[in-house]
GROMACS .gro file of C-alpha atoms in nm:
model
  214
    1TRP     CA    1  -1.593  -1.567   1.344
    2ASP     CA    2  -1.728  -1.473   1.689
    3ARG     CA    3  -1.465  -1.196   1.710
    4THR     CA    4  -1.282  -1.355   2.003
    5LEU     CA    5  -0.941  -1.503   2.082
    6ARG     CA    6  -0.935  -1.796   2.324
    7ALA     CA    7  -0.643  -1.975   2.486
    8TRP     CA    8  -0.680  -2.338   2.593
    9ASP     CA    9  -0.511  -2.582   2.828
   10TRP     CA   10  -0.555  -2.940   2.708
   11ARG     CA   11  -0.565  -3.050   3.072
   12GLN     CA   12  -0.885  -2.847   3.116
   13PRO     CA   13  -1.102  -2.952   2.821
   14GLY     CA   14  -1.409  -2.748   2.741
   15ARG     CA   15  -1.307  -2.433   2.924
   16PRO     CA   16  -1.071  -2.163   2.786
   17VAL     CA   17  -0.804  -2.030   3.020
   18ASN     CA   18  -0.825  -1.693   2.848
   19HIS     CA   19  -1.096  -1.526   2.641
   20VAL     CA   20  -1.060  -1.180   2.487
   21SER     CA   21  -1.270  -0.980   2.244
   22VAL     CA   22  -1.083  -0.892   1.926
   23GLY     CA   23  -1.350  -0.663   1.782
   24ALA     CA   24  -1.336  -0.813   1.432
   25LYS     CA   25  -1.383  -1.152   1.269
   26VAL     CA   26  -1.054  -1.342   1.277
   27PHE     CA   27  -0.954  -1.485   0.940
   28CYS     CA   28  -0.607  -1.619   1.026
   29MET     CA   29  -0.364  -1.659   1.316
   30ASP     CA   30  -0.008  -1.754   1.402
   31THR     CA   31   0.198  -1.773   1.721
   32ALA     CA   32   0.551  -1.657   1.797
   33ALA     CA   33   0.771  -1.712   2.104
   34ASP     CA   34   0.568  -1.467   2.314
   35LYS     CA   35   0.303  -1.333   2.076
   36VAL     CA   36  -0.020  -1.427   1.906
   37VAL     CA   37  -0.074  -1.252   1.573
   38LEU     CA   38  -0.422  -1.232   1.416
   39GLY     CA   39  -0.543  -1.114   1.078
   40GLY     CA   40  -0.885  -0.953   1.107
   41ALA     CA   41  -1.174  -0.882   0.873
   42ASN     CA   42  -1.106  -0.513   0.938
   43ARG     CA   43  -0.771  -0.542   0.751
   44HIS     CA   44  -0.582  -0.498   1.077
   45ILE     CA   45  -0.314  -0.713   1.233
   46HIS     CA   46  -0.390  -0.769   1.603
   47MET     CA   47  -0.092  -0.856   1.826
   48TYR     CA   48  -0.121  -1.003   2.177
   49ASP     CA   49   0.139  -1.095   2.439
   50VAL     CA   50   0.066  -1.453   2.546
   51ARG     CA   51   0.175  -1.367   2.901
   52ASN     CA   52  -0.094  -1.099   2.933
   53MET     CA   53  -0.373  -1.110   2.679
   54SER     CA   54  -0.603  -0.864   2.854
   55MET     CA   55  -0.510  -0.590   2.604
   56PRO     CA   56  -0.352  -0.611   2.259
   57LEU     CA   57   0.010  -0.503   2.223
   58GLU     CA   58  -0.085  -0.330   1.900
   59ARG     CA   59  -0.355  -0.307   1.636
   60ARG     CA   60  -0.189  -0.219   1.308
   61GLU     CA   61  -0.351  -0.153   0.972
   62SER     CA   62  -0.218  -0.401   0.718
   63SER     CA   63  -0.017  -0.288   0.418
   64LEU     CA   64  -0.246  -0.511   0.212
   65ARG     CA   65  -0.539  -0.333   0.049
   66GLU     CA   66  -0.779  -0.629   0.045
   67GLN     CA   67  -0.894  -0.904   0.281
   68ILE     CA   68  -0.617  -1.084   0.470
   69ARG     CA   69  -0.620  -1.458   0.405
   70CYS     CA   70  -0.311  -1.582   0.597
   71VAL     CA   71  -0.039  -1.464   0.835
   72GLN     CA   72   0.290  -1.627   0.943
   73VAL     CA   73   0.561  -1.513   1.185
   74GLY     CA   74   0.921  -1.545   1.064
   75PRO     CA   75   1.168  -1.775   1.245
   76ASP     CA   76   1.372  -1.479   1.373
   77GLN     CA   77   1.058  -1.342   1.544
   78ARG     CA   78   1.129  -0.996   1.396
   79LEU     CA   79   0.879  -0.993   1.113
   80TYR     CA   80   0.563  -1.151   0.980
   81ALA     CA   81   0.425  -1.215   0.634
   82SER     CA   82   0.060  -1.187   0.539
   83GLY     CA   83  -0.123  -1.274   0.220
   84SER     CA   84  -0.442  -1.137   0.069
   85VAL     CA   85  -0.722  -1.237  -0.164
   86GLU     CA   86  -0.575  -0.990  -0.414
   87GLY     CA   87  -0.264  -1.198  -0.487
   88ARG     CA   88  -0.024  -0.993  -0.275
   89VAL     CA   89   0.209  -1.064   0.017
   90ALA     CA   90   0.324  -0.807   0.274
   91LEU     CA   91   0.642  -0.843   0.480
   92GLU     CA   92   0.622  -0.628   0.792
   93HIS     CA   93   0.836  -0.592   1.106
   94PHE     CA   94   0.714  -0.590   1.465
   95ASP     CA   95   0.940  -0.298   1.553
   96ALA     CA   96   0.766   0.020   1.432
   97GLN     CA   97   1.084   0.201   1.328
   98GLU     CA   98   1.222  -0.098   1.139
   99ASN     CA   99   0.882  -0.152   0.979
  100ALA     CA  100   0.869   0.207   0.853
  101LEU     CA  101   1.204   0.155   0.680
  102SER     CA  102   1.182  -0.204   0.556
  103ARG     CA  103   0.822  -0.317   0.499
  104PHE     CA  104   0.716  -0.397   0.145
  105VAL     CA  105   0.439  -0.561  -0.055
  106PHE     CA  106   0.474  -0.767  -0.372
  107LYS     CA  107   0.243  -0.930  -0.626
  108CYS     CA  108   0.226  -1.307  -0.671
  109HIS     CA  109  -0.002  -1.595  -0.775
  110ARG     CA  110  -0.119  -1.432  -1.095
  111THR     CA  111  -0.181  -1.610  -1.423
  112ARG     CA  112  -0.268  -1.502  -1.775
  113GLU     CA  113  -0.581  -1.620  -1.951
  114ARG     CA  114  -0.677  -1.488  -2.296
  115ASP     CA  115  -0.410  -1.218  -2.261
  116GLU     CA  116  -0.562  -1.093  -1.934
  117GLU     CA  117  -0.409  -1.109  -1.588
  118VAL     CA  118  -0.605  -1.327  -1.345
  119ILE     CA  119  -0.548  -1.259  -0.975
  120HIS     CA  120  -0.559  -1.550  -0.727
  121ALA     CA  121  -0.577  -1.543  -0.347
  122VAL     CA  122  -0.269  -1.621  -0.138
  123ASN     CA  123  -0.400  -1.890   0.097
  124ALA     CA  124  -0.087  -2.003   0.281
  125ILE     CA  125   0.260  -1.888   0.383
  126ALA     CA  126   0.531  -2.099   0.549
  127PHE     CA  127   0.880  -1.984   0.654
  128HIS     CA  128   1.176  -2.216   0.626
  129PRO     CA  129   1.294  -2.271   0.986
  130VAL     CA  130   1.666  -2.248   0.905
  131HIS     CA  131   1.710  -1.996   0.625
  132GLY     CA  132   1.408  -1.767   0.670
  133THR     CA  133   1.307  -1.791   0.305
  134PHE     CA  134   0.939  -1.870   0.264
  135ALA     CA  135   0.683  -2.050   0.050
  136THR     CA  136   0.344  -1.922  -0.060
  137GLY     CA  137   0.048  -2.124  -0.185
  138GLY     CA  138  -0.241  -1.983  -0.381
  139SER     CA  139  -0.579  -2.046  -0.536
  140ASP     CA  140  -0.402  -2.089  -0.870
  141GLY     CA  141  -0.272  -2.421  -0.736
  142GLY     CA  142   0.080  -2.285  -0.732
  143VAL     CA  143   0.359  -2.296  -0.475
  144SER     CA  144   0.642  -2.044  -0.496
  145VAL     CA  145   0.948  -2.000  -0.275
  146TRP     CA  146   1.082  -1.651  -0.206
  147ASP     CA  147   1.386  -1.472  -0.068
  148GLY     CA  148   1.223  -1.180   0.111
  149ALA     CA  149   1.545  -0.990   0.177
  150ALA     CA  150   1.641  -1.000  -0.191
  151LYS     CA  151   1.279  -0.950  -0.302
  152LYS     CA  152   1.319  -1.237  -0.549
  153ARG     CA  153   1.149  -1.567  -0.623
  154LEU     CA  154   1.384  -1.864  -0.586
  155TRP     CA  155   1.168  -2.130  -0.757
  156ARG     CA  156   0.815  -2.255  -0.804
  157LEU     CA  157   0.632  -2.582  -0.859
  158ASP     CA  158   0.406  -2.668  -1.147
  159PRO     CA  159   0.049  -2.588  -1.038
  160PHE     CA  160  -0.174  -2.850  -0.882
  161GLU     CA  161  -0.527  -2.923  -1.005
  162THR     CA  162  -0.689  -2.692  -0.749
  163SER     CA  163  -0.607  -2.447  -0.470
  164VAL     CA  164  -0.317  -2.486  -0.231
  165SER     CA  165  -0.490  -2.429   0.103
  166SER     CA  166  -0.208  -2.485   0.355
  167LEU     CA  167   0.172  -2.522   0.376
  168ALA     CA  168   0.415  -2.630   0.647
  169PHE     CA  169   0.787  -2.708   0.663
  170SER     CA  170   0.921  -2.985   0.883
  171ALA     CA  171   1.112  -2.878   1.195
  172ASN     CA  172   1.450  -2.913   1.022
  173GLY     CA  173   1.329  -2.771   0.690
  174SER     CA  174   1.399  -3.087   0.490
  175ALA     CA  175   1.036  -3.140   0.383
  176LEU     CA  176   0.745  -2.924   0.274
  177ALA     CA  177   0.388  -3.044   0.331
  178ILE     CA  178   0.137  -2.911   0.077
  179ALA     CA  179  -0.238  -2.936   0.130
  180VAL     CA  180  -0.435  -2.915  -0.195
  181SER     CA  181  -0.803  -2.845  -0.141
  182TYR     CA  182  -1.055  -2.631  -0.328
  183THR     CA  183  -1.113  -2.304  -0.140
  184PHE     CA  184  -1.446  -2.209  -0.303
  185ASP     CA  185  -1.312  -1.897  -0.475
  186HIS     CA  186  -1.555  -1.966  -0.760
  187GLY     CA  187  -1.846  -2.115  -0.566
  188GLU     CA  188  -1.956  -2.477  -0.578
  189LYS     CA  189  -1.798  -2.714  -0.829
  190VAL     CA  190  -1.944  -3.043  -0.950
  191PRO     CA  191  -1.761  -3.270  -0.921
  192MET     CA  192  -1.546  -3.126  -0.644
  193PRO     CA  193  -1.170  -3.146  -0.703
  194ALA     CA  194  -1.006  -3.418  -0.495
  195ASN     CA  195  -0.821  -3.327  -0.176
  196GLU     CA  196  -0.452  -3.415  -0.164
  197LEU     CA  197  -0.169  -3.397   0.087
  198ILE     CA  198   0.178  -3.396  -0.067
  199VAL     CA  199   0.500  -3.413   0.133
  200ARG     CA  200   0.792  -3.301  -0.082
  201SER     CA  201   1.159  -3.335   0.006
  202VAL     CA  202   1.338  -3.000  -0.002
  203ALA     CA  203   1.711  -2.966  -0.065
  204ASP     CA  204   1.889  -2.728   0.170
  205ALA     CA  205   2.055  -2.553  -0.124
  206ASP     CA  206   1.714  -2.477  -0.277
  207MET     CA  207   1.604  -2.286   0.033
  208ARG     CA  208   1.913  -2.074   0.091
  209PRO     CA  209   1.875  -1.701   0.024
  210LYS     CA  210   2.048  -1.550  -0.276
  211VAL     CA  211   2.412  -1.451  -0.228
  212ARG     CA  212   2.439  -1.073  -0.199
  213ASP     CA  213   2.699  -0.901  -0.414
  214GLY     CA  214   2.971  -0.729  -0.214
   0.00000   0.00000   0.00000
């Protein structure tokens, strides 16, 4: 919220080893092999090289039209996914030429109430470390798993009582941790929904991308 990015060394507590001004409030962040990727309040993705953070590698306007809520770098380090408060996910590539050809945005985490579509924020994205498919969690309490290359949903879980606020796969992809915690999309609630942490076993076959014809 102070519009800065800071790098820390646990051996030097209390003092950042690097401190750069981003120029916008930072709403989300992820790290890759040699990059830090930030989602800003200005609807831009800010990319930094961890070896030299004095200047950003790139500031790129997001393909999402509304506030960015989460960002996650894919396991192949070629692309990243970001989610917005408007129930959309964007898949974008670091390489500008590849991004121009292959980026896309899709709708998700939408429900119907009284014959009207209700849009929910996408709060969390997690890539499977082996297959590159990914899960999304939203303020509808839902978790869906997607094959980005095929642009198809593979499966989804029945919704939890309140928002899914965070997701993470285990290092080998055999488990998915799901944090369920109200994200205040509708202000205060009394009583507050209970917080939960669910660790769900994931079958390898359920995370494989769809077989392409031909």
